[in-house]
XYZ file of C-alpha atoms in Angstrom:
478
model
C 12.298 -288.909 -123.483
C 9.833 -288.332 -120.510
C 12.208 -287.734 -118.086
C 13.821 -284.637 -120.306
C 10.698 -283.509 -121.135
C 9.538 -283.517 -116.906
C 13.454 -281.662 -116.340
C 12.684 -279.578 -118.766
C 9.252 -278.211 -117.572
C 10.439 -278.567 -114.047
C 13.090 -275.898 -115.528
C 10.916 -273.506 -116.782
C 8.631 -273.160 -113.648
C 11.531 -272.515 -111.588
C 12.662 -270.056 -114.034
C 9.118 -268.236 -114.328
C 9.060 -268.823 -110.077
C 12.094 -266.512 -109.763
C 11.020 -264.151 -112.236
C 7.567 -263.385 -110.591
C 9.338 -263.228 -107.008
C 11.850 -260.714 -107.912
C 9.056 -259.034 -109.604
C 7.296 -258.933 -106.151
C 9.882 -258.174 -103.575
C 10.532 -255.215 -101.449
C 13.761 -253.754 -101.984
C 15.927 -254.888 -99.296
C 19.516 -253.495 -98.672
C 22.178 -256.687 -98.531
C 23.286 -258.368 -95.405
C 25.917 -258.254 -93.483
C 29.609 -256.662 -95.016
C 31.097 -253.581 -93.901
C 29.351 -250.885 -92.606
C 28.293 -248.255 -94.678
C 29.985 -244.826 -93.885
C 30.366 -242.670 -97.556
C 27.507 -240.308 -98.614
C 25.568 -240.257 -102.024
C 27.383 -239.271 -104.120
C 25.603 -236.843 -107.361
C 25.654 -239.219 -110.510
C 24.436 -236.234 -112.856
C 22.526 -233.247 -112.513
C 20.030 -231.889 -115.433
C 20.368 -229.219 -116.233
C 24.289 -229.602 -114.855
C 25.914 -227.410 -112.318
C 26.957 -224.116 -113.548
C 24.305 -223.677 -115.705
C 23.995 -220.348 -117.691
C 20.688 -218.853 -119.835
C 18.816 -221.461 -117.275
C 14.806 -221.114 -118.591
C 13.732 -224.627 -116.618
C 11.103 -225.148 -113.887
C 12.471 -228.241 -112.600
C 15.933 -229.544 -111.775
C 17.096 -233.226 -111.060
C 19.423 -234.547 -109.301
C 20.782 -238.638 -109.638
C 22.752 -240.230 -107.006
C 24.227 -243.873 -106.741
C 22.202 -244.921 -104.109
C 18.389 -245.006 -102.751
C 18.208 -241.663 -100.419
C 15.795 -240.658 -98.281
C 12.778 -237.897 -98.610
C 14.498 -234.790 -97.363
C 13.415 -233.506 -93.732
C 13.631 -230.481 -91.977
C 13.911 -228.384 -95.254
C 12.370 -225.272 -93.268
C 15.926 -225.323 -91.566
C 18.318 -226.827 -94.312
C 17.526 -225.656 -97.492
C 18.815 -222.303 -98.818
C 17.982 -220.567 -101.554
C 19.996 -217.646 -102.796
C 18.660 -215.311 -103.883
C 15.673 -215.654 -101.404
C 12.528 -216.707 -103.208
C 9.112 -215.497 -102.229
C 7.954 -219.432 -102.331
C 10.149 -222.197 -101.776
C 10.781 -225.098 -104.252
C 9.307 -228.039 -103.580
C 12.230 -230.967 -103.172
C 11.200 -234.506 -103.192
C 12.626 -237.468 -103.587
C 12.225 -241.396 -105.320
C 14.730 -244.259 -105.155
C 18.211 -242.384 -106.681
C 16.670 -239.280 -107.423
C 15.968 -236.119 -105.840
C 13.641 -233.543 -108.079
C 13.673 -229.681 -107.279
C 10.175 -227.785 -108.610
C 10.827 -224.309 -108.789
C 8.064 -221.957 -108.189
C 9.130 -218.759 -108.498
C 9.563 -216.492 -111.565
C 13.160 -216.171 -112.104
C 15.088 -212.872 -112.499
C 16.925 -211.983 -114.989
C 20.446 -212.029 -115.522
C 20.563 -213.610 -111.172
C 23.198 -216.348 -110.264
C 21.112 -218.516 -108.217
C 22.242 -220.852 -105.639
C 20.594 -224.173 -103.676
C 22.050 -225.504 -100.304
C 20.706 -228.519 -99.192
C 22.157 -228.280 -96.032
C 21.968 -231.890 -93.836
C 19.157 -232.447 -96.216
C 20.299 -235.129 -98.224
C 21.112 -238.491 -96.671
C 20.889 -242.301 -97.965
C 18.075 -244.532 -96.955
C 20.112 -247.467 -95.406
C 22.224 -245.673 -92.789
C 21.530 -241.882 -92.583
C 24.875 -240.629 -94.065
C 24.290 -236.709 -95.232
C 25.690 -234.823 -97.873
C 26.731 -231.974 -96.072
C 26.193 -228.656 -97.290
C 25.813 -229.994 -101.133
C 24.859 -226.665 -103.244
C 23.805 -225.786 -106.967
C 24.556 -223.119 -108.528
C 23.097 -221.399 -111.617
C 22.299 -218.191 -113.664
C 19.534 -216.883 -115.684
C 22.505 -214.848 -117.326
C 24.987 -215.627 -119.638
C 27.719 -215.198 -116.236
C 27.961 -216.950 -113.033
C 28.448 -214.190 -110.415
C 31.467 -215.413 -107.941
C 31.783 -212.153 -105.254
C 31.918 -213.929 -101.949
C 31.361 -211.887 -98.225
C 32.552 -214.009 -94.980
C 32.811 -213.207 -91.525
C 32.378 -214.782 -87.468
C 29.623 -213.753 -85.273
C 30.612 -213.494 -81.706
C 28.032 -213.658 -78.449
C 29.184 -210.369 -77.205
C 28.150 -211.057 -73.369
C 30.046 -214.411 -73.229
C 32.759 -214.699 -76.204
C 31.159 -217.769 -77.478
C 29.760 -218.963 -80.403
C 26.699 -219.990 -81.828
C 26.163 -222.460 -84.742
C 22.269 -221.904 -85.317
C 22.227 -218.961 -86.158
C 21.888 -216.849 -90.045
C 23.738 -214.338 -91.612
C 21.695 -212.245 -94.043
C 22.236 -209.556 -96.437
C 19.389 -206.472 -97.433
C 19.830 -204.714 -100.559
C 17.662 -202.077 -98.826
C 19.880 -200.527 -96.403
C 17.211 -199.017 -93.943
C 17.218 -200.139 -90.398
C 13.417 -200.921 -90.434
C 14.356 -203.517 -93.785
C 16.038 -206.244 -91.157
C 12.125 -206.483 -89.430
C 9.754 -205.927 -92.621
C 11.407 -207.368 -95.174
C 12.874 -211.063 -96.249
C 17.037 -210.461 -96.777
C 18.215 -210.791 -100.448
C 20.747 -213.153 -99.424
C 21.256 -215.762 -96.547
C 23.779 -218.166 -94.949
C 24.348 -219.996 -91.493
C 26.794 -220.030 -88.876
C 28.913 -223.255 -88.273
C 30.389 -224.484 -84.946
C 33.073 -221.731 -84.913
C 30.566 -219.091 -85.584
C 32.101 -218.393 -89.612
C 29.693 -217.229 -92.365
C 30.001 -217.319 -96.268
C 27.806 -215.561 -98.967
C 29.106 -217.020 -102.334
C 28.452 -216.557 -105.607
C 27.413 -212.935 -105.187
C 27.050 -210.158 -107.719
C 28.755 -206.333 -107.328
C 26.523 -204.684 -105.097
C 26.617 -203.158 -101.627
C 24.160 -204.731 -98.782
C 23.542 -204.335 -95.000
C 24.759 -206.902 -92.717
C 23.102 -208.755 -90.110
C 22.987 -211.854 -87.858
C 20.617 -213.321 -86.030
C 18.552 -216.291 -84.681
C 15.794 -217.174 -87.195
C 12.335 -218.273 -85.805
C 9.852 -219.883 -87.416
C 12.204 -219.401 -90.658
C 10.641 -215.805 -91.164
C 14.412 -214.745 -91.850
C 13.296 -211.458 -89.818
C 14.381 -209.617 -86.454
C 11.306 -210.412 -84.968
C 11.904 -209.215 -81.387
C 14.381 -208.073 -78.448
C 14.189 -211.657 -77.338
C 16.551 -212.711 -80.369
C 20.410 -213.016 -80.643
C 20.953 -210.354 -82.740
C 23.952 -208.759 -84.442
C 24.843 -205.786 -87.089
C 27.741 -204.676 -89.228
C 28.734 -200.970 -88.298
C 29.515 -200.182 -92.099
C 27.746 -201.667 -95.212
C 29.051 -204.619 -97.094
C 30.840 -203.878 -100.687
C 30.984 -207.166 -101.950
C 34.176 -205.804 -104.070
C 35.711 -205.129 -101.039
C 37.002 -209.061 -100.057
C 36.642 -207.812 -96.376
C 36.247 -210.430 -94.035
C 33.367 -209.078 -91.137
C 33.121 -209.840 -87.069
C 30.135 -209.492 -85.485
C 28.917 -209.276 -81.858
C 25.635 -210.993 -81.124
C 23.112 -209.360 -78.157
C 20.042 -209.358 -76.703
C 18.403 -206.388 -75.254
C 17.872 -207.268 -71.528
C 14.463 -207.843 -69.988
C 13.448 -206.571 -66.651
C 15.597 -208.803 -64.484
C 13.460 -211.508 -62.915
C 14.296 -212.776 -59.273
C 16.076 -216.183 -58.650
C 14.956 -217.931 -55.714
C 16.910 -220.807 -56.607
C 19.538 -220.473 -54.265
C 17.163 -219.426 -51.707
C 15.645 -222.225 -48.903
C 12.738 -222.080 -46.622
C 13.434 -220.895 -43.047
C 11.643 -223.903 -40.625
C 11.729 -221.873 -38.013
C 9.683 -218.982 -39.429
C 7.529 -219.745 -42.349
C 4.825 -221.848 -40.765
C 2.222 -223.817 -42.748
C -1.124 -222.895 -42.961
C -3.737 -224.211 -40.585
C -7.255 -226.154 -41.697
C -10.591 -226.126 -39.880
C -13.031 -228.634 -40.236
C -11.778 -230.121 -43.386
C -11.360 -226.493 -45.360
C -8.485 -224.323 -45.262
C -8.073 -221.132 -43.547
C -7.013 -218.138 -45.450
C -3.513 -218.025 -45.091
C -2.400 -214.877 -43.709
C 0.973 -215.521 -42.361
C 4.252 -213.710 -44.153
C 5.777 -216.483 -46.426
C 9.829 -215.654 -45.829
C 13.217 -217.205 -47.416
C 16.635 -217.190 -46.593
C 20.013 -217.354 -48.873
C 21.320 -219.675 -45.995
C 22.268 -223.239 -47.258
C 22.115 -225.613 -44.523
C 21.007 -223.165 -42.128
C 24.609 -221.848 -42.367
C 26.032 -218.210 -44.107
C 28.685 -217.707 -46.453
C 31.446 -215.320 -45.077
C 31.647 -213.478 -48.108
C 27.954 -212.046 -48.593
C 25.490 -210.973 -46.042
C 21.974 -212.529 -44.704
C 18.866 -211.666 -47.486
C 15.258 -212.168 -46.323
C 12.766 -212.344 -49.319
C 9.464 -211.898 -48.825
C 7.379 -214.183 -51.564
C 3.700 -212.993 -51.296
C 4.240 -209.057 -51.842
C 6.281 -205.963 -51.019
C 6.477 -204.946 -47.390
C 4.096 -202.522 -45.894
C 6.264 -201.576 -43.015
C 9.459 -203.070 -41.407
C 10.099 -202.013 -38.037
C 13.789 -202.584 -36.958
C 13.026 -202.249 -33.479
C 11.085 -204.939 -33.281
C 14.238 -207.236 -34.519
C 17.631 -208.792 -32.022
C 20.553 -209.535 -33.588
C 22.210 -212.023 -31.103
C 25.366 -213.961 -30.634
C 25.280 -217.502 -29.961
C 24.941 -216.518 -25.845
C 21.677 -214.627 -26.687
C 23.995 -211.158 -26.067
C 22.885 -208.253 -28.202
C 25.045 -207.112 -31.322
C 25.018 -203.335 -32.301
C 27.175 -203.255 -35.219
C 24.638 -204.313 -37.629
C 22.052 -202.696 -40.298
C 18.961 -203.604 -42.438
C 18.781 -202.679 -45.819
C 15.407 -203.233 -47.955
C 15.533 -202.704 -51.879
C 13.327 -201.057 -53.958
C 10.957 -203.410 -54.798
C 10.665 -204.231 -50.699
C 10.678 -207.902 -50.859
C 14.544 -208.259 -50.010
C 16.137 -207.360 -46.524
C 19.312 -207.644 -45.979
C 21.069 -208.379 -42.599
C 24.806 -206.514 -43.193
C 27.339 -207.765 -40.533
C 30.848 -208.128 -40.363
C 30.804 -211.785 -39.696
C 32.996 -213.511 -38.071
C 34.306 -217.287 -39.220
C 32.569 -220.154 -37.775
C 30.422 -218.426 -35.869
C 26.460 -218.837 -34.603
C 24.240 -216.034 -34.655
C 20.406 -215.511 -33.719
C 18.264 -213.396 -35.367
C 14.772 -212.924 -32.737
C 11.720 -211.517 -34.555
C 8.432 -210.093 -33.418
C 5.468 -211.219 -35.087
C 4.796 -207.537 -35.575
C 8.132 -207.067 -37.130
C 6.420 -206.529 -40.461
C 3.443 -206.741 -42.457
C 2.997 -207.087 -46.413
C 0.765 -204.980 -48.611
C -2.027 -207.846 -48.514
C -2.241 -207.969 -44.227
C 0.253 -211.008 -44.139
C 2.561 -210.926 -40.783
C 4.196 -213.538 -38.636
C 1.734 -216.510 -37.138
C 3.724 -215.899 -33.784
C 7.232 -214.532 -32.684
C 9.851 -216.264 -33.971
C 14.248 -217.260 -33.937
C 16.221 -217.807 -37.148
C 19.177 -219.408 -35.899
C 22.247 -219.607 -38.192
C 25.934 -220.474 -37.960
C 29.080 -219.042 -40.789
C 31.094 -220.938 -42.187
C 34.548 -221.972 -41.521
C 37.859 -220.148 -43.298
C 39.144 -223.523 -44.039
C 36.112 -223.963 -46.183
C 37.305 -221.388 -48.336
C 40.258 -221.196 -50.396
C 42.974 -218.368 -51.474
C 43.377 -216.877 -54.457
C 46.338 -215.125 -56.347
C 45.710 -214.133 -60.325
C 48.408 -213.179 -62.317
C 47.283 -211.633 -66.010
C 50.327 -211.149 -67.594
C 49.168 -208.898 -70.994
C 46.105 -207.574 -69.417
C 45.340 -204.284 -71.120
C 43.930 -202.039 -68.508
C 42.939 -199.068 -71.117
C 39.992 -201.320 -71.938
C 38.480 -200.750 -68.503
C 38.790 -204.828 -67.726
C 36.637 -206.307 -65.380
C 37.392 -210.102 -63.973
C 34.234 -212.654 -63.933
C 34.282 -216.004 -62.171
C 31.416 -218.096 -64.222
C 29.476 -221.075 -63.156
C 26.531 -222.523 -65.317
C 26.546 -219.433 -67.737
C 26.203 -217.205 -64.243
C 28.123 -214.124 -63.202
C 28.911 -215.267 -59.741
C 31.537 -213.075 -58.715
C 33.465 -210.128 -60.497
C 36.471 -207.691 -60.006
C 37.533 -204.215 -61.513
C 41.048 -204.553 -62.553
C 43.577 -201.752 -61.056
C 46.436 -203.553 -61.682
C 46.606 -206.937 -63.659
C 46.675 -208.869 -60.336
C 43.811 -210.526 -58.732
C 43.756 -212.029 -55.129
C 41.220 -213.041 -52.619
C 41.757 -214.627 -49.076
C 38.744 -216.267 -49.138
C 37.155 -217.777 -52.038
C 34.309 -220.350 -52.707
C 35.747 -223.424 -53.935
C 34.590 -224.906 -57.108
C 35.684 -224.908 -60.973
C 35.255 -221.499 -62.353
C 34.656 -220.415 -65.990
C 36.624 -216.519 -65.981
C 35.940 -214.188 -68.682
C 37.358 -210.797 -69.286
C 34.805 -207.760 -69.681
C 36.061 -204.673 -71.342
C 33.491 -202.209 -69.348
C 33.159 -199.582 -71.786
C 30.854 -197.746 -70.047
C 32.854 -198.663 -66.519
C 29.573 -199.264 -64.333
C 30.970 -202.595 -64.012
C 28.655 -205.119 -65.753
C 27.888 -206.083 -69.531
C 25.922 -203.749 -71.234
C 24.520 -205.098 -74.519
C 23.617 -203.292 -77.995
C 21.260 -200.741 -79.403
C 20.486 -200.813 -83.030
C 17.840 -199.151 -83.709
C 18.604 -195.248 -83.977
C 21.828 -194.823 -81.803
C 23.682 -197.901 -83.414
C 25.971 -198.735 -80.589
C 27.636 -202.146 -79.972
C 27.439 -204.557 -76.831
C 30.205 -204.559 -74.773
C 32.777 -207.253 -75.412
C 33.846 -209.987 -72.976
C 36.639 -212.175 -73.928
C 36.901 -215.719 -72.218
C 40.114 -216.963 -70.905
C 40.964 -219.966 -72.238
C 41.088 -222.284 -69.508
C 38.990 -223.081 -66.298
C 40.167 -222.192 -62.747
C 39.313 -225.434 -59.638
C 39.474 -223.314 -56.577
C 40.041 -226.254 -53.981
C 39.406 -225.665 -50.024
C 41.875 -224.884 -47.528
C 44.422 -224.211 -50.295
C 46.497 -221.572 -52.178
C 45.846 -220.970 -55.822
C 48.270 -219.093 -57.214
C 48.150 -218.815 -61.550
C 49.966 -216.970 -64.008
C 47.676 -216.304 -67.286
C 48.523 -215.280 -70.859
C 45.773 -214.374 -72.829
């Protein structure tokens, strides 16, 4: 009778042992199995989707498994129509709550995108794009408006940026006033406003910053309908996205430091002397030219004073003047340029006076000074033969050969034939500019007042590997 009586007790500790424990313990997700992969998925929603005559402050959302406190909600959730104050979303175990702060309008179908919001707590799936819909009305308004959004200069698209819609159709609305409705780009640049009542809006695009859902500046992709947006219509909208150009800054990447005449500065006694000598670059690479452009000089501190030719030789390799030459200096008179017709694989000398030219700060030349340089060779280059088989030259085309997003060379179409004896070898992007304006280079947009659209450049699908001492020669259909 002991001994059942000591099982028996020994029993019930166990019991109340397990009982505490589980009472105690963290939630931990179970080892080992298969991975993970699916999504929540929504359990129930109170009040349901679809709602009508919707009075509540407060909406809740059940899912079958623990997810995680939403992040980023600045740049995933959507409300439609835009509320002055965002709800506050948070989230406990299954359950994601969504406080509404707003007063409601009457008889509005609103809508809730969550975006990449939602996710589980183990391992990160998202509910993409999960959206709830309801209506302070007795109807749930179902209009939709769609369209792509183009980047006018390149023919690319852009997946972070919005799509918004004003109910106040004044130009000045898109920069002082929050849209009524909004919606974002995906990978292929496509938009969607759903659940939208008869009305007619303005259209825009851009790229939002600091979610003020605003055209803040000319810094900003930026793109406008031409005609206003019936939402009766079903019309399905393309876009071209610009921004205004800044003043054009000056690359120096390309550009090295010339040894032989941009000395460093001297010390004396431990301190530095003021450095008065003219700081100079070249566009050589290896101290040798391409064939296909000429010698630049840039002058770094400031713009030239005076540049006296005279006091310049242009030499062949034997030291023997050349005559058939000329400097050019731009307008800001920090670039001189050397124009030759250069011969392949050859050396030049270019012999300066230290009193060849002085800066509007005093700077000159330490001492008199050689730049030697050398061309390159032909076989360094390769040819090129471009066939565009429906080209349509009433569109003013112009060719572009692209590198890292860059404009390196272009050509105005006369014909739909491109060729080139020499070329610089490498793997070319080539895009197709219609030059509206014909001055031979993208122009982009003006909105404001004139309402005219950025030129249009359409990309040919597939690159172009210019290889060395070799004849490309490519029919393309675009």
């Amino acid at each position: 009778m002991k001994q059942v009586l000591s099982i028996l007790f020994l029993i019930i500790v166990i019991a109340q042992f397990q009982v505490f424990t589980v009472g105690c313990a963290n939630i931990i997700p179970p080892m080992g199995g298969p991975k993970d992969s699916l999504p929540p998925l929504l359990m129930r929603a109170t009040p349901h989707d679809s709602t009508r005559d919707f009075t509540g402050k407060k909406i809740v959302f059940e899912f079958d498994e623990f997810i995680a406190q939403p992040d980023n909600l600045q740049e995933n959730l959507l409300v439609s129509p835009v509320p002055k104050s965002t709800p506050i979303v948070t989230s406990k175990l299954r359950t994601l709550t969504v406080a509404i702060k707003d007063t409601l309008e009457e008889n509005t179908t609103y809508s809730i995108n969550f975006g990449n919001a939602i996710k589980d707590i183990n391992e990160g799936n998202i509910l993409k794009d999960f959206t709830y819909v309801f209506s302070t009305g007795s109807t749930i308004d179902s209009l939709t408006v769609s369209g792509k959004v183009i980047i006018a200069e390149t023919g690319k698209t852009d997946s972070t940026l919005i799509a918004v819609l004003h109910r106040n159709t004044d130009d000045s609305a898109v920069i002082k006033e929050r849209p009524r409705y909004v919606a974002k780009t995906d990978r292929e640049g496509h938009f969607i406003f759903r659940n939208l009542p008869p009305a007619t809006y303005a259209l825009y695009v851009f790229k939002d910053e600091g979610g003020q859902r605003k055209y803040m500046n000319k810094g900003q992709l930026f793109a406008f309908s031409d005609s206003l947006v019936n939402t009766t219509d079903n019309k399905t909208f393309t876009l071209y996205a610009y921004t205004e150009k800044e003043e054009e800054k000056k690359d120096n990447k390309s550009k090295s430091p010339t040894p032989a005449i941009n000395r460093p500065s001297a010390t004396k006694g431990g301190a530095v002397v003021q450095d008065k000598r003219l700081k100079i670059e070249t566009n050589l690479a290896n101290q040798e030219l391409d064939l296909l452009g000429n010698l630049e000089i840039s002058f770094k501190t400031a713009p030239l004073k005076f540049f006296d030719s005279s006091k310049v030789q242009f030499t062949n390799e034997k030291y023997e003047p050349i005559t058939a030459y000329r400097f050019t200096l731009d307008t800001s008179k920090q670039k001189l340029t050397l124009e030759h017709k250069w011969e392949a694989n050859t050396a030049y000398n270019l012999i300066v006076d230290k009193e060849f030219a002085e800066d509007t700060l005093g700077h000159k030349l330490l001492r008199s000074d050689t730049l030697q340089f050398r061309t390159k060779k032909e076989s360094e280059y390769g040819l090129v033969r471009l066939r565009f088989l429906n080209l349509d030259l009433s569109k003013n085309p112009v060719l572009q050969f692209v590198q890292a997003d860059q404009v390196k060379y272009s050509h105005v179409f006369t014909d739909r034939n491109f060729s080139a004896k020499l070329f610089v070898p490498g793997e070319y992007d080539l895009r197709i500019l219609y030059d509206a304006n014909k001055n031979g280079v993208w122009d982009p947009g003006e909105f404001f007042g004139k309402h005219i659209q950025p030129e249009r450049v359409l990309p040919v699908p597939r690159k172009l590997t210019i290889k060395a001492n070799w004849d490309n020669e490519i029919d393309i259909t675009l």
